[in-house]
Amino acid sequence: MTVEAMPDGAERYVTEGGIAVTRRREPIAYEGAMEPVIDRLDTRRGAVFSSNYEYPGRYTRWDTGIVDPPLVLTAQRRTVRIEALNERGRVLLGFVAGALRDHPDLAAFSAGQDRLDLTVKMPDRPFTEEERSRAPTVFSVLRAIVALFKSPANGDLGLYGAFGYDLAFQFDAIEETLERRQDGRDLVLFLPDEIRTVDHYTASAYIDRFTFERDGVSTEGLDGGGPDAPFMRANAIPPRGDHQPGEYAALVRRAKEKFMRGDLFEVVPGQTFFERCESAPSAVSRKLKSINPSPYSFLINLGENEFLIGASPEMFVRVNGRRVETCPISGTIKRGADAISDSEQILKLLNSKKDESELTMCSDVDRNDKSRVCEPGSVRVIGRRQIEMYSRLIHTVDHIEGRLREGMDAMDAFLSHAWAVTVTGAPKLWAMRFLEKNERSPRAWYGGAVGMMHFNGDMNTGLTLRTVRLKDGIAEVRAGATLLYDSNPEEEEAETELKAAAMIAAVREAGTTAASPGARAAARPGEGVSILLVDHEDSFVHTLANYFRQTGAEVTTVRTPVPAEIFDRVAPDLVVLSPGPGNPDDFDCRNTIAEARRRQMPIFGVCLGLQALAEAYGGSLRTLHVPVHGKPSRIRVSRPGIIFSGLPSEVTVGRYHSIFADPVRLSKDFEVTAETEDGVVMAFEHKTEPVAAVQFHPESIMSLGGEAGMRMIENIVSQLPRRAGVKAA
């Protein structure tokens, strides 16, 4: 296969089906490159796939968009419809009709100017497990189309869209008991002739435009565009969901009976929540991406007033050349309020035997799925119980790869995994039968896949999870939980509600602007406040200075001893005594404090600074039996005062000290406002003077919980100077 360079800079190649493809690339501005496509999808068919979550070795940052494709393929059961959406599509439809007209897997074939109607045969012979993915199904049609356009010359051109859950029933004997919608579709795929790509690594973007020609018939110069497919809002208010509160927990109890009998090892039933959608799909998509970044974000206008808006955390099947990989997710815990509580949640998750069992069973089934299509010995676990963090949840994830054996392709890999154990259960067929009999509504797109089936043989798909399905103006959000014998029914029901919460929030809050992480401190209470930070040769002084600067204060840092000229030149509204090694006698602390007091300047001491203040006011120091360096402690706040205003009665802070203020000898002018459980003074404030101190590090990573350290700094900056009559802005 050769690629011919054209005089105008275009490239031309011929596919294995004899179609000449010409590609012309137009570089476009990187900033906002995909926004026009997202907006157009409110009224035009097409899709945007993007990854705004990065994990080394698994996910990369890309955006791909198509709009007004010339050809769309849809399927319902074994009936397939291929439609031309514009003049270019009519040309392509002729090419496709020629490839399918005498296909041995078709029972019926009807061709018109704008549409092909096909019916796929039922299998007329037994198929072994090794050849099961080659049985007659709608994928027989997809294979023929891919073969027609197949070429290694381009890795972007292909079929883009969504694969529904019921497709698996064409391969597996599962009796349907749930009533399906008459207009439900199992497959919607677009064949584009214009692809917009954004490369976030190189900060570049471009549009590839393709023309197709065979036997003198070409799409060159023909009209594009397509019919409107607008979003239409609903008038009715839907019910809360397909389950009443408590009903999902009852389902869990029924599943536990199956575990006891040995019929199931695990199963993943879901429940669906409904919400009327008042905002355009583009607004919902943008909101969802902002609050729940994910490896597989997507917005698809499927036509017929149906949209899929997703933030899926899980790769389904990705094929590059002969390599096939998946990333099963199982094991879930709620995010903490901040990085510190997140770390505690991660430890709980990793120490959970139940969650470990969930993922182990999923990965064992996934390895089995690959072993059907991969070379012996090539299936490997290359990442075990790795942590992935999303907006509201933390997951454990395995990363598994294999190498396709000769005679197998990306579609074989795709079908061997349909559908993922993480959305069905194990044993997979028994789990899918349980779901069909016990779930309240058909899954439709949920648990299927979205993505691209490229004409070079590669594939990139994500599971249809964390997805809003908009149908006729009603948002449907389905969420499931992985059940084991030791599942707690009420906890599993709560997990489904938690998983659905981000999607429901995106629907309700679409079009609103989320508050920035620093919105709470937007008032900048330190504006207009000058601070002199006395450095006692400490290793954390600049982080402490950074915290004070975040309040808007101006900070001048000076190593001890501090010349009197500095006090006069800086004229600080607040003097901060930094932490430091040794003890206060190793520095000029008494003189620094005396100079500040003589000028009636407020003083705030941190760690060594507290010890210096205790001694300067007549107290004495003691040594801990065991030094506490780099250790978090839970401290009890006896009185909020200035330091702990607005904070809870117990706070976790970071400690680095071996010396502490003797509570018995502490000046009666100081009021202790916080202590450890064993009585070590952690904070005090002077009863009449603008003086306060803490025996811990508010700037430490250990004091991040609930932003406690930063909130203390804000309290000090906004309130302590006022006690001395200094007005802070």
XYZ file of C-alpha atoms in Angstrom:
729
model
C 0.000 0.000 0.000
C 1.439 3.370 -1.011
C 0.389 6.884 -0.089
C 0.625 9.342 -2.963
C 1.422 12.986 -2.219
C -0.754 15.334 -4.277
C 0.413 18.694 -5.706
C -1.931 20.605 -3.367
C -0.453 18.898 -0.280
C -3.184 16.266 -0.001
C -2.520 12.556 0.382
C -4.150 9.787 -1.658
C -4.310 6.041 -1.125
C -6.453 3.121 -2.279
C -8.249 0.851 0.193
C -8.376 -2.922 0.017
C -11.925 -2.555 -1.348
C -10.667 -0.456 -4.266
C -11.815 2.960 -3.011
C -9.445 5.868 -3.614
C -9.336 8.087 -0.538
C -7.933 11.627 -0.626
C -7.198 13.422 2.634
C -6.675 17.166 2.971
C -5.551 18.551 6.319
C -6.264 22.068 7.530
C -4.499 23.277 10.697
C -6.806 25.279 12.971
C -6.359 27.277 16.172
C -5.836 25.061 19.225
C -7.766 27.159 21.742
C -11.441 26.272 21.680
C -11.001 24.045 18.643
C -13.715 21.560 19.627
C -16.274 24.056 20.947
C -18.037 24.676 17.588
C -18.597 20.938 17.142
C -20.035 20.582 20.654
C -22.470 23.420 19.959
C -23.545 21.981 16.603
C -24.352 18.626 18.187
C -27.401 20.230 19.821
C -29.073 20.114 16.402
C -26.930 17.917 14.127
C -25.934 14.266 14.193
C -22.363 13.453 15.166
C -20.126 12.925 18.151
C -17.291 14.293 20.239
C -15.014 11.903 22.101
C -12.433 13.266 24.490
C -10.204 12.317 27.379
C -9.745 14.910 30.108
C -8.299 12.443 32.597
C -4.747 11.169 32.287
C -3.171 8.050 33.725
C 0.319 7.061 32.487
C 0.225 4.037 30.219
C -3.564 3.961 29.978
C -5.200 7.209 28.951
C -3.960 10.102 26.887
C -5.350 13.536 26.277
C -7.173 13.708 22.939
C -10.331 15.158 21.444
C -12.005 13.880 18.287
C -15.132 15.379 16.779
C -17.397 14.623 13.838
C -20.567 16.404 12.759
C -22.934 15.967 9.797
C -21.505 12.594 8.742
C -22.560 11.442 5.252
C -23.555 7.933 6.352
C -25.225 6.437 9.445
C -25.710 2.762 10.289
C -28.342 1.699 12.811
C -29.452 -1.709 13.999
C -32.399 -3.110 15.910
C -32.089 -6.822 16.640
C -30.990 -8.358 13.309
C -32.365 -5.554 11.176
C -29.783 -3.085 9.861
C -30.462 0.260 8.189
C -27.760 2.260 6.402
C -28.779 5.792 5.418
C -27.247 8.520 3.314
C -27.579 11.866 5.101
C -26.385 14.037 2.184
C -25.215 13.862 -1.442
C -21.817 12.509 -0.441
C -23.546 9.832 1.572
C -25.414 8.667 -1.552
C -22.082 7.963 -3.246
C -20.781 6.078 -0.236
C -24.052 4.174 0.047
C -23.505 2.892 -3.490
C -20.041 1.624 -2.548
C -21.379 -0.075 0.579
C -24.328 -1.627 -1.312
C -21.910 -3.257 -3.712
C -19.968 -4.807 -0.829
C -23.087 -6.164 0.900
C -25.384 -7.162 -1.976
C -24.369 -10.832 -2.058
C -23.178 -11.192 1.535
C -23.716 -14.790 2.705
C -24.851 -13.722 6.198
C -27.796 -11.639 4.922
C -31.313 -13.037 4.682
C -32.736 -9.900 3.067
C -31.252 -6.971 1.114
C -33.122 -3.914 -0.183
C -31.360 -0.914 -1.755
C -32.780 2.525 -2.476
C -31.161 5.841 -3.417
C -30.842 6.981 0.202
C -31.105 3.792 2.216
C -30.182 0.138 2.551
C -32.386 -2.218 4.563
C -30.777 -5.476 5.611
C -31.731 -8.487 7.675
C -29.042 -10.741 9.122
C -29.608 -14.512 9.069
C -29.939 -16.604 12.153
C -26.997 -19.023 12.479
C -27.704 -22.216 10.527
C -25.047 -24.356 12.191
C -23.322 -24.712 15.553
C -20.380 -22.416 16.197
C -17.546 -23.410 18.505
C -16.384 -21.009 21.175
C -13.246 -20.256 19.180
C -15.324 -19.121 16.166
C -18.319 -17.688 18.027
C -17.501 -14.074 17.140
C -17.780 -14.992 13.426
C -21.389 -16.203 13.649
C -23.928 -14.215 11.541
C -24.848 -11.024 13.437
C -24.980 -7.313 12.719
C -21.201 -7.424 13.077
C -21.124 -9.339 9.784
C -22.240 -6.070 8.193
C -19.608 -4.085 10.089
C -16.865 -6.462 8.981
C -17.864 -5.996 5.352
C -17.783 -2.193 5.667
C -14.421 -2.211 7.439
C -12.998 -4.543 4.763
C -14.264 -2.188 2.034
C -12.433 0.824 3.518
C -9.523 -1.044 5.095
C -6.078 0.528 4.818
C -3.119 1.041 7.145
C -2.625 4.508 5.642
C -4.933 6.355 8.023
C -5.592 5.747 11.707
C -8.493 8.193 12.058
C -11.043 7.213 9.450
C -13.556 4.648 10.677
C -16.972 4.106 12.266
C -17.837 6.293 15.270
C -20.738 5.847 17.670
C -22.445 3.632 20.239
C -22.986 -0.092 20.795
C -26.012 -1.141 22.864
C -26.139 -3.792 25.568
C -28.589 -6.062 23.685
C -26.038 -6.759 20.937
C -24.585 -9.469 23.166
C -27.857 -11.402 22.902
C -27.035 -12.144 19.255
C -24.122 -14.259 20.468
C -25.344 -15.607 23.799
C -28.507 -17.550 24.550
C -30.328 -15.228 26.941
C -34.091 -15.141 27.023
C -35.495 -11.611 27.022
C -38.089 -10.990 29.725
C -38.016 -7.180 29.948
C -40.172 -5.236 27.506
C -38.137 -3.211 25.006
C -39.135 0.124 23.461
C -40.403 -0.180 19.887
C -38.043 2.612 18.789
C -35.038 1.271 20.718
C -31.810 0.903 18.755
C -28.938 -1.466 19.475
C -26.341 0.260 17.327
C -25.710 3.717 15.867
C -22.463 4.271 13.959
C -21.415 7.179 11.753
C -19.007 7.094 8.822
C -17.586 10.640 8.691
C -15.820 12.450 5.871
C -14.574 15.276 8.114
C -12.768 14.666 11.416
C -11.630 17.376 13.811
C -8.745 16.391 16.089
C -7.178 18.200 19.049
C -3.770 17.069 20.306
C -3.323 18.381 23.838
C 0.314 17.286 24.057
C 1.447 19.439 21.144
C -1.277 22.070 21.708
C -2.340 21.724 18.089
C -5.557 21.061 16.217
C -6.550 20.245 12.657
C -9.413 19.149 10.416
C -9.029 16.203 8.051
C -11.402 16.219 5.081
C -11.812 13.080 2.987
C -13.117 12.472 -0.492
C -13.894 9.008 -1.850
C -13.818 7.764 -5.455
C -14.252 4.474 -7.289
C -14.990 3.614 -10.894
C -15.277 7.274 -11.816
C -17.819 8.097 -9.096
C -16.595 10.561 -6.437
C -17.798 12.615 -3.483
C -15.602 15.525 -4.633
C -17.573 18.783 -4.809
C -20.847 17.299 -3.586
C -22.955 18.882 -0.858
C -22.381 17.904 2.734
C -24.436 18.856 5.744
C -27.423 16.859 6.828
C -30.949 16.932 8.240
C -31.673 18.597 11.558
C -31.723 16.378 14.652
C -32.555 18.940 17.347
C -32.957 18.436 21.070
C -36.603 18.723 22.072
C -37.520 19.316 25.721
C -40.144 17.285 27.533
C -43.356 18.626 29.027
C -43.936 15.802 31.505
C -42.159 15.385 34.843
C -40.775 11.857 35.125
C -40.782 9.654 38.242
C -37.690 9.502 40.475
C -36.550 6.271 38.885
C -37.399 2.653 38.127
C -36.886 1.641 41.792
C -38.497 2.897 44.960
C -36.162 3.497 47.952
C -35.282 0.133 49.477
C -36.122 -1.935 46.406
C -32.530 -2.127 45.206
C -31.477 -3.363 48.652
C -34.112 -6.111 48.303
C -32.578 -7.057 44.953
C -29.196 -7.375 46.700
C -30.741 -9.871 49.128
C -32.061 -11.923 46.209
C -28.594 -11.942 44.694
C -27.087 -13.146 47.977
C -29.314 -16.228 47.727
C -27.753 -16.961 44.336
C -24.287 -16.589 45.811
C -25.160 -19.048 48.551
C -26.333 -21.596 45.962
C -23.183 -21.150 43.875
C -25.150 -19.849 40.868
C -23.248 -16.571 40.923
C -19.911 -15.309 42.229
C -20.708 -11.656 41.651
C -23.339 -9.667 39.780
C -23.760 -5.970 38.860
C -27.434 -4.937 38.760
C -28.348 -1.304 38.166
C -31.165 1.088 38.799
C -32.204 4.061 36.681
C -32.912 7.609 37.834
C -34.929 10.130 35.778
C -34.709 13.902 35.505
C -36.365 16.325 33.110
C -33.631 18.118 31.181
C -34.127 21.849 30.674
C -30.698 22.592 29.188
C -29.191 21.835 25.799
C -27.081 18.647 25.521
C -23.963 20.757 24.938
C -24.492 22.516 28.286
C -24.956 19.220 30.106
C -21.801 17.859 28.456
C -19.712 20.848 29.462
C -20.985 20.716 33.024
C -20.283 16.986 33.295
C -16.739 17.408 31.990
C -16.107 20.190 34.490
C -17.334 18.278 37.550
C -16.324 14.740 36.566
C -13.234 14.526 34.309
C -12.843 11.044 32.856
C -10.882 8.936 30.372
C -13.885 8.574 28.051
C -15.960 11.734 27.871
C -18.437 11.883 25.019
C -21.401 13.696 23.536
C -23.277 11.876 20.772
C -26.318 13.117 18.875
C -27.825 9.804 17.759
C -30.738 11.433 15.940
C -34.410 10.844 16.768
C -34.136 13.218 19.764
C -31.709 10.871 21.509
C -28.347 11.894 22.959
C -25.640 10.178 24.994
C -23.579 12.363 27.333
C -20.992 10.458 29.293
C -17.993 10.571 31.585
C -17.036 6.912 31.592
C -14.194 5.848 33.882
C -13.540 2.507 32.201
C -11.882 1.437 29.001
C -13.822 -1.357 27.325
C -11.520 -2.746 24.628
C -8.630 -0.952 22.964
C -6.722 -2.572 20.103
C -3.517 -1.212 18.575
C -2.122 -3.545 15.963
C -2.167 -6.966 17.607
C -2.211 -5.620 21.177
C -5.539 -5.723 23.011
C -5.956 -4.113 26.436
C -8.617 -3.460 29.039
C -8.777 -1.775 32.439
C -11.357 -3.503 34.671
C -12.639 -1.268 37.465
C -14.063 -2.702 40.652
C -13.737 -1.547 44.232
C -15.244 1.811 45.086
C -15.191 4.256 47.961
C -16.424 7.805 48.383
C -13.955 10.676 47.909
C -12.872 12.512 51.020
C -13.270 16.233 51.527
C -9.616 16.919 50.705
C -6.287 15.254 49.956
C -5.762 14.125 53.529
C -9.121 12.405 53.892
C -8.700 11.030 50.357
C -5.535 9.269 51.531
C -7.452 7.763 54.441
C -10.173 6.553 52.074
C -7.570 5.018 49.770
C -6.129 3.024 52.667
C -9.609 1.780 53.572
C -10.223 0.753 49.980
C -6.909 -1.049 49.589
C -7.420 -2.840 52.911
C -10.950 -3.964 51.994
C -10.989 -7.711 51.292
C -14.441 -7.377 49.723
C -13.245 -4.787 47.226
C -10.142 -6.848 46.509
C -12.337 -9.881 45.792
C -14.550 -7.807 43.473
C -11.611 -6.767 41.330
C -9.941 -10.182 41.441
C -13.029 -11.901 40.049
C -13.457 -9.219 37.388
C -9.879 -9.563 36.223
C -9.996 -13.350 36.199
C -13.060 -13.198 33.945
C -11.422 -10.521 31.785
C -8.318 -12.708 31.349
C -10.624 -15.528 30.290
C -12.248 -13.249 27.690
C -8.835 -12.444 26.216
C -7.656 -16.044 26.287
C -10.310 -16.934 23.685
C -8.764 -14.625 21.091
C -5.149 -14.087 22.218
C -1.923 -15.996 21.743
C -1.232 -18.522 24.511
C 0.842 -16.961 27.283
C 0.367 -13.377 26.042
C -2.372 -12.380 28.498
C -0.753 -10.475 31.351
C -1.780 -8.294 34.277
C 0.446 -5.236 33.912
C -1.195 -3.107 36.641
C -2.805 -4.397 39.831
C -5.214 -2.497 42.115
C -4.080 0.869 40.851
C -5.899 3.886 42.249
C -7.975 6.145 40.014
C -9.712 9.166 41.521
C -12.794 10.842 40.119
C -14.951 13.747 41.246
C -16.888 11.788 43.900
C -15.379 8.305 43.889
C -12.114 6.433 44.224
C -11.701 3.166 42.308
C -9.210 0.314 42.171
C -8.283 -0.693 38.637
C -6.348 -3.519 36.997
C -4.654 -3.144 33.615
C -4.604 -6.265 31.434
C -3.165 -6.881 27.976
C -2.882 -9.673 25.445
C -1.753 -10.232 21.850
C -4.342 -11.252 19.281
C -3.560 -14.572 17.672
C -3.473 -15.024 13.912
C -6.905 -14.915 12.312
C -8.371 -12.702 15.041
C -9.035 -8.969 14.741
C -10.298 -6.039 16.781
C -13.936 -7.084 16.386
C -13.138 -10.547 17.733
C -11.537 -8.898 20.775
C -14.529 -6.589 21.183
C -17.085 -9.405 21.015
C -15.107 -11.748 23.246
C -15.429 -9.178 26.052
C -19.095 -8.275 25.434
C -20.131 -7.299 27.899
C -17.537 -6.480 30.508
C -17.672 -8.464 33.723
C -17.526 -5.152 35.602
C -21.053 -4.361 34.379
C -22.463 -7.908 34.294
C -20.885 -10.312 36.783
C -19.571 -13.869 36.935
C -20.124 -16.419 35.638
C -20.995 -13.941 32.899
C -23.892 -15.746 31.193
C -25.594 -16.627 34.482
C -25.093 -13.048 35.671
C -26.647 -11.629 32.485
C -29.628 -13.951 32.859
C -30.055 -12.810 36.468
C -29.975 -9.182 35.329
C -32.582 -9.788 32.640
C -34.929 -11.330 35.208
C -34.281 -8.969 38.136
C -33.584 -5.499 36.770
C -36.623 -3.247 36.351
C -35.920 -1.928 32.862
C -33.835 -2.816 29.789
C -30.310 -1.452 29.769
C -30.469 0.103 26.290
C -27.042 1.768 25.885
C -25.923 1.271 29.504
C -23.244 -1.399 29.873
C -22.479 -1.310 26.147
C -19.723 0.759 24.594
C -18.932 3.975 22.766
C -15.965 4.797 20.591
C -14.270 4.231 17.277
C -13.739 1.240 14.999
C -10.925 2.395 12.731
C -10.421 1.226 9.167
C -6.732 0.479 9.858
C -7.825 -2.358 12.180
C -7.472 -0.508 15.475
C -10.248 0.151 17.969
C -10.721 2.441 20.944
C -13.860 1.997 23.044
C -15.071 2.884 26.518
C -17.838 1.308 28.559
C -21.118 3.201 28.560
C -21.083 4.061 32.256
C -21.622 7.354 34.103
C -23.794 8.301 31.162
C -26.809 10.552 30.733
C -29.143 9.230 28.069
C -31.410 12.027 26.842
C -34.465 10.596 25.127
C -37.371 12.867 24.245
C -36.155 15.459 26.770
C -35.919 13.069 29.749
C -32.521 12.316 31.241
C -31.966 8.701 32.237
C -29.015 7.891 34.505
C -28.335 4.254 35.294
C -25.892 3.152 37.982
C -24.950 -0.245 39.366
C -22.937 -1.823 42.147
C -20.831 -4.973 42.189
C -22.499 -7.430 44.545
C -20.789 -10.264 46.407
C -22.037 -12.585 49.102
C -20.668 -10.245 51.773
C -22.385 -7.162 50.275
C -24.388 -4.926 52.585
C -27.733 -4.281 50.823
C -28.205 -0.739 52.117
C -24.613 0.234 51.362
C -24.867 -1.108 47.810
C -28.057 0.871 47.203
C -26.306 3.984 48.512
C -23.391 3.322 46.151
C -25.660 3.362 43.110
C -27.138 6.664 44.238
C -23.669 8.118 44.774
C -22.517 7.019 41.313
C -25.572 8.612 39.728
C -25.223 11.858 41.694
C -22.626 13.527 39.455
C -24.697 12.800 36.337
C -27.905 14.128 37.908
C -26.020 17.213 39.092
C -24.766 17.843 35.553
C -28.338 17.775 34.253
C -29.676 20.048 36.999
C -26.787 22.511 36.989
C -26.035 22.657 33.248
C -25.330 26.213 32.171
C -24.205 27.343 35.611
C -20.628 28.234 36.445
C -19.000 26.166 39.147
C -17.259 28.024 41.935
C -13.501 27.873 41.776
C -11.621 25.964 44.488
C -10.455 29.254 45.939
C -13.838 30.901 45.954
C -14.119 30.726 49.748
C -11.030 32.890 50.089
C -11.948 35.249 47.243
C -12.416 38.095 49.731
C -8.631 38.008 50.436
C -8.835 39.035 54.106
C -5.186 40.012 54.175
C -5.464 42.826 51.635
C -3.665 45.877 53.013
C -1.917 43.935 55.835
C 1.892 44.078 56.068
C 3.563 41.072 57.727
C 7.103 40.673 59.032
C 7.947 36.967 59.076
C 10.935 36.238 61.319
C 12.844 33.225 59.983
C 14.443 30.997 62.635
C 16.385 29.006 60.000
C 13.385 26.775 59.428
C 12.767 24.517 56.410
C 9.101 25.446 56.077
C 9.203 29.208 56.397
C 8.546 29.912 52.712
C 5.464 27.689 52.662
C 4.256 29.621 55.692
C 4.939 32.874 53.839
C 3.039 31.520 50.844
C 0.000 30.841 53.012
C 0.006 34.410 54.310
C 0.442 35.796 50.781
C -2.605 33.797 49.626
C -4.694 35.979 51.938
C -3.562 39.057 50.007
C -1.088 40.188 52.679
C 2.342 41.594 51.850
C 5.042 39.462 53.505
C 8.636 40.425 54.248
C 10.812 37.555 55.496
C 13.915 38.338 57.543
C 16.384 35.986 59.204
C 16.899 36.478 62.927
C 18.297 38.591 64.573
C 16.021 41.305 63.226
C 17.595 44.786 63.166
C 15.496 47.555 64.640
C 15.758 49.338 61.280
C 13.673 46.498 59.718
C 10.864 47.028 62.211
C 10.836 50.726 61.355
C 11.124 50.280 57.557
C 8.578 47.464 57.180
C 6.266 48.859 59.876
C 4.393 45.542 59.989
C 0.777 45.136 61.022
C 1.670 41.638 62.209
C 4.897 39.949 63.321
C 5.049 36.189 62.733
C 7.615 34.086 64.599
C 8.457 31.103 62.424
C 9.131 27.523 63.491
C 12.716 26.413 63.770
C 15.154 23.857 65.148
C 16.664 23.906 68.642
C 15.049 26.134 71.252
C 14.283 29.859 71.569
C 17.635 30.571 73.285
C 19.411 29.598 70.014
C 17.885 32.669 68.386
C 17.248 36.282 69.327
C 13.632 35.538 70.201
C 13.395 37.543 73.461
C 14.681 40.681 71.764
C 12.436 40.206 68.706
C 9.396 39.868 70.949
C 10.444 42.845 73.087
C 10.868 45.075 70.006
C 7.453 44.054 68.677
C 5.747 44.604 72.035
C 7.434 47.986 72.471
C 5.918 49.038 69.137
C 2.541 47.446 70.123
C 2.686 45.119 67.126
C 0.512 41.959 67.055
C 2.513 38.722 67.264
C 1.702 35.230 66.019
C 4.038 32.373 66.934
C 4.316 29.020 65.156
C 5.911 26.040 66.947
C 9.261 27.530 68.101
C 7.409 30.848 68.023
C 4.936 29.549 70.635
C 7.799 28.360 72.836
C 9.499 31.758 72.555
C 6.330 33.588 73.544
C 5.764 31.236 76.495
C 9.255 32.015 77.827
C 9.059 35.766 77.059
C 5.937 36.017 79.262
C 7.572 34.183 82.178
C 6.758 30.573 81.392
C 9.070 27.571 81.023
C 9.538 24.726 78.551
C 9.687 20.945 78.815
C 10.823 18.104 76.571
C 8.531 15.397 75.248
C 9.348 11.805 76.193
C 9.164 10.940 72.492
C 9.779 13.596 69.799
C 6.917 14.180 67.379
C 8.395 14.971 63.975
C 6.298 14.747 60.807
C 3.367 13.172 62.657
C -0.289 14.175 62.446
C -2.224 14.674 65.687
C -5.874 15.137 66.484
C -6.181 18.177 68.736
C -9.141 19.306 70.842
C -10.257 22.922 70.570
C -11.489 24.145 73.960
C -12.273 27.674 72.744
C -12.333 28.893 69.122
C -10.962 32.345 69.925
C -9.230 33.929 66.969
C -7.252 30.961 65.663
C -10.002 28.346 65.424
C -12.942 30.560 64.520
C -15.255 28.612 62.214
C -13.355 25.359 62.683
C -14.675 22.159 64.297
C -13.950 21.176 67.898
C -11.425 18.568 66.745
C -8.823 19.251 64.078
C -5.984 17.193 62.605
C -2.699 19.093 62.392
C 0.951 18.390 61.602
C 3.552 18.442 64.367
C 7.370 18.856 64.278
C 8.661 19.376 67.829
C 10.274 17.834 70.879
C 9.892 20.894 73.168
C 6.607 22.229 74.469
C 5.280 24.874 76.846
C 4.803 23.681 80.431
C 1.062 24.187 81.039
C 1.610 24.549 84.777
C 4.163 27.371 84.436
C 2.385 29.137 81.543
C 1.555 32.813 82.183
C -1.969 33.290 83.503
C -2.345 35.983 80.851
C -2.502 33.221 78.229
C -5.615 31.180 77.651
C -5.005 27.693 76.259
C -7.395 27.157 73.328
C -6.294 23.707 72.092
C -4.521 20.638 73.484
C -3.645 17.104 72.477
C -5.402 14.192 74.137
C -2.471 13.830 76.565
C -2.527 17.506 77.588
C 0.225 19.066 75.443
C -0.549 22.740 74.811
C -1.262 23.179 71.089
C -2.457 26.792 71.009
C -2.929 29.803 73.250
C -4.051 33.422 72.985
C -3.240 36.384 75.230
C -6.250 37.662 77.140
C -5.589 41.357 76.524
C -2.730 41.747 74.032
C -2.852 40.874 70.289
C -0.715 37.763 70.758
C -1.496 34.169 69.727
C 0.492 31.029 68.942
C 0.239 27.383 67.847
C 2.531 24.437 68.650
C 1.988 22.835 65.226
C 2.503 23.700 61.586
C -0.636 25.102 59.890
C 1.284 25.091 56.597
C 2.057 21.344 56.753
C 0.436 18.872 54.383
C -0.805 17.152 57.541
C -2.915 20.249 58.326
C -4.667 20.281 54.941
C -7.747 18.405 56.142
C -10.772 20.640 55.673
C -8.305 23.394 54.665
C -7.791 23.805 58.409
C -4.308 25.306 58.206
C -5.256 27.915 55.627
C -8.399 28.849 57.532
C -6.335 29.450 60.687
C -3.983 31.740 58.751
C -6.971 33.661 57.393
C -8.339 34.024 60.917
C -5.033 35.355 62.217
C -4.623 37.851 59.374
C -8.198 39.108 59.512
C -8.593 39.322 63.297
C -5.303 39.649 65.184
C -4.261 43.049 63.730
C -7.723 44.382 64.590
C -7.109 43.574 68.243
C -4.283 46.082 68.118
C -6.439 48.670 66.388
C -4.964 48.062 62.949
C -7.592 48.179 60.222
C -7.288 45.402 57.664
C -9.051 45.754 54.362
